[in-house]
Coordinates of C-alpha atoms in Angstrom, one line a residue:
X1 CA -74.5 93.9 44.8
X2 CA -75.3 90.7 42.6
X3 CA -74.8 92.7 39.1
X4 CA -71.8 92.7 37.4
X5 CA -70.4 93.5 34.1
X6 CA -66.8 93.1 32.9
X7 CA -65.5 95.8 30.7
X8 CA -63.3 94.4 28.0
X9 CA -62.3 97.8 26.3
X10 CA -59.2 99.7 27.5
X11 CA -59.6 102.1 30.0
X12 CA -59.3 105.7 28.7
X13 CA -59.6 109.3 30.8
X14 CA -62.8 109.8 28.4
X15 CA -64.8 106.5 30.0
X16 CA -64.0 106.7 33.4
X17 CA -66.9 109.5 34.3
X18 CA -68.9 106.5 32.8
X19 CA -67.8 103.6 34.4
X20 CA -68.3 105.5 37.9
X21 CA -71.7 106.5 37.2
X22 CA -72.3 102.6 36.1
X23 CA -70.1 101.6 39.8
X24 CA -72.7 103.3 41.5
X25 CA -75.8 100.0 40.6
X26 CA -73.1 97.6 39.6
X27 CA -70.1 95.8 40.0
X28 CA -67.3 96.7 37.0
X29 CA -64.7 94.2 36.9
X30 CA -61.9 96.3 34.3
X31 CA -59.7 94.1 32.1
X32 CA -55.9 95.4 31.8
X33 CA -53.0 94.4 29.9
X34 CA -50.4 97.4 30.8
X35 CA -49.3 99.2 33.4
X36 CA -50.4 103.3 31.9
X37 CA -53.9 101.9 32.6
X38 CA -53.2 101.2 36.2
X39 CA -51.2 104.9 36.3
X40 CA -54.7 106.2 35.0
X41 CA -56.9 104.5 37.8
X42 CA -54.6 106.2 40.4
X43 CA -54.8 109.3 38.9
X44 CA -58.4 109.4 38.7
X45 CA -61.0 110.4 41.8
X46 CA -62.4 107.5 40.5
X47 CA -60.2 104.8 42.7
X48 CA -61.3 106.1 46.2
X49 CA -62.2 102.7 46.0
X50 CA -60.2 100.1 44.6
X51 CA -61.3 98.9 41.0
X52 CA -61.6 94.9 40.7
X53 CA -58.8 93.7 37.2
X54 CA -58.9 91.1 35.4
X55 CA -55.6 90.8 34.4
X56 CA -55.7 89.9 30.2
X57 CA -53.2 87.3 29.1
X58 CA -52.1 87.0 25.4
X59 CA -52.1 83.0 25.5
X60 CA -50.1 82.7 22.0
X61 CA -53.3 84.1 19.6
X62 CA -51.3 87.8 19.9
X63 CA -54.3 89.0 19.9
X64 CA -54.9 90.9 22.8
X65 CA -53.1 90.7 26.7
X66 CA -50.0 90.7 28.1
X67 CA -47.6 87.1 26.7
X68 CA -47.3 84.9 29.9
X69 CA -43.8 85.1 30.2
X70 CA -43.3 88.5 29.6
X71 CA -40.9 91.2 31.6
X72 CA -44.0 92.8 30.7
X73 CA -46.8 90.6 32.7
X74 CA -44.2 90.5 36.0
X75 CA -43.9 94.2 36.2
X76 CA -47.9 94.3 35.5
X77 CA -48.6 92.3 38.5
X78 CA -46.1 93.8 40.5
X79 CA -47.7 97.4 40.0
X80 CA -50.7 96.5 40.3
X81 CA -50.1 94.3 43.8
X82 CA -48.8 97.6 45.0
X83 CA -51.5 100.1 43.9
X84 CA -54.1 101.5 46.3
X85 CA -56.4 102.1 43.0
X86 CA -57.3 98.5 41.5
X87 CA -57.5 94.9 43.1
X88 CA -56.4 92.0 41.3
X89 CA -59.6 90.0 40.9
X90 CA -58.0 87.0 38.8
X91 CA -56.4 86.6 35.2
X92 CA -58.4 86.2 31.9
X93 CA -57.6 84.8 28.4
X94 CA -59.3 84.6 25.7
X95 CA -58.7 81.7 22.8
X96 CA -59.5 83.7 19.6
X97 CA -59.7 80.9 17.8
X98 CA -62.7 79.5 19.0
X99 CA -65.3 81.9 17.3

């Protein structure tokens, strides 16, 4: 599969029939900054196979993401490293600034 999209929203019970429908003729890379979206992904009949994260990083803009020396990011990873339902793909920040 050579398509792929990354989804930048938050993942919600409400898109998830979506994104597996999309799965099906592409490759979704999910962006997530806390761990109730990786409790939703296990939840869901949708992570028979594992969903591809970016993991989002709030690099000092506080815009968006999880800060880079959070309690917060550690546990993230953690979860996530032991979760059957996603795969940690790689990490992604955004500089806000540089609209």
């Amino acid at each position: 599969m050579s398509t792929q999209c990354l989804y930048g929203l938050p993942v919600y019970p409400s898109v998830l029939p979506r994104l597996v429908e999309l799965r099906k003729s592409l490759r979704i890379l999910l962006m997530v900054d806390n761990e109730q979206q990786i409790a939703l992904l296990e939840q869901s009949d949708s992570s028979k196979q594992p969903w591809d994260i970016f993991v989002k990083l709030d690099v000092g803009s506080h815009r968006a993401g999880v800060g880079t020396n959070s309690q917060a990011l550690h546990s993230l990873v953690e979860r996530a490293e032991k979760s059957s339902a996603v795969s940690i793909y790689g990490f992604y920040c955004h500089a806000g600034h540089s609209y």
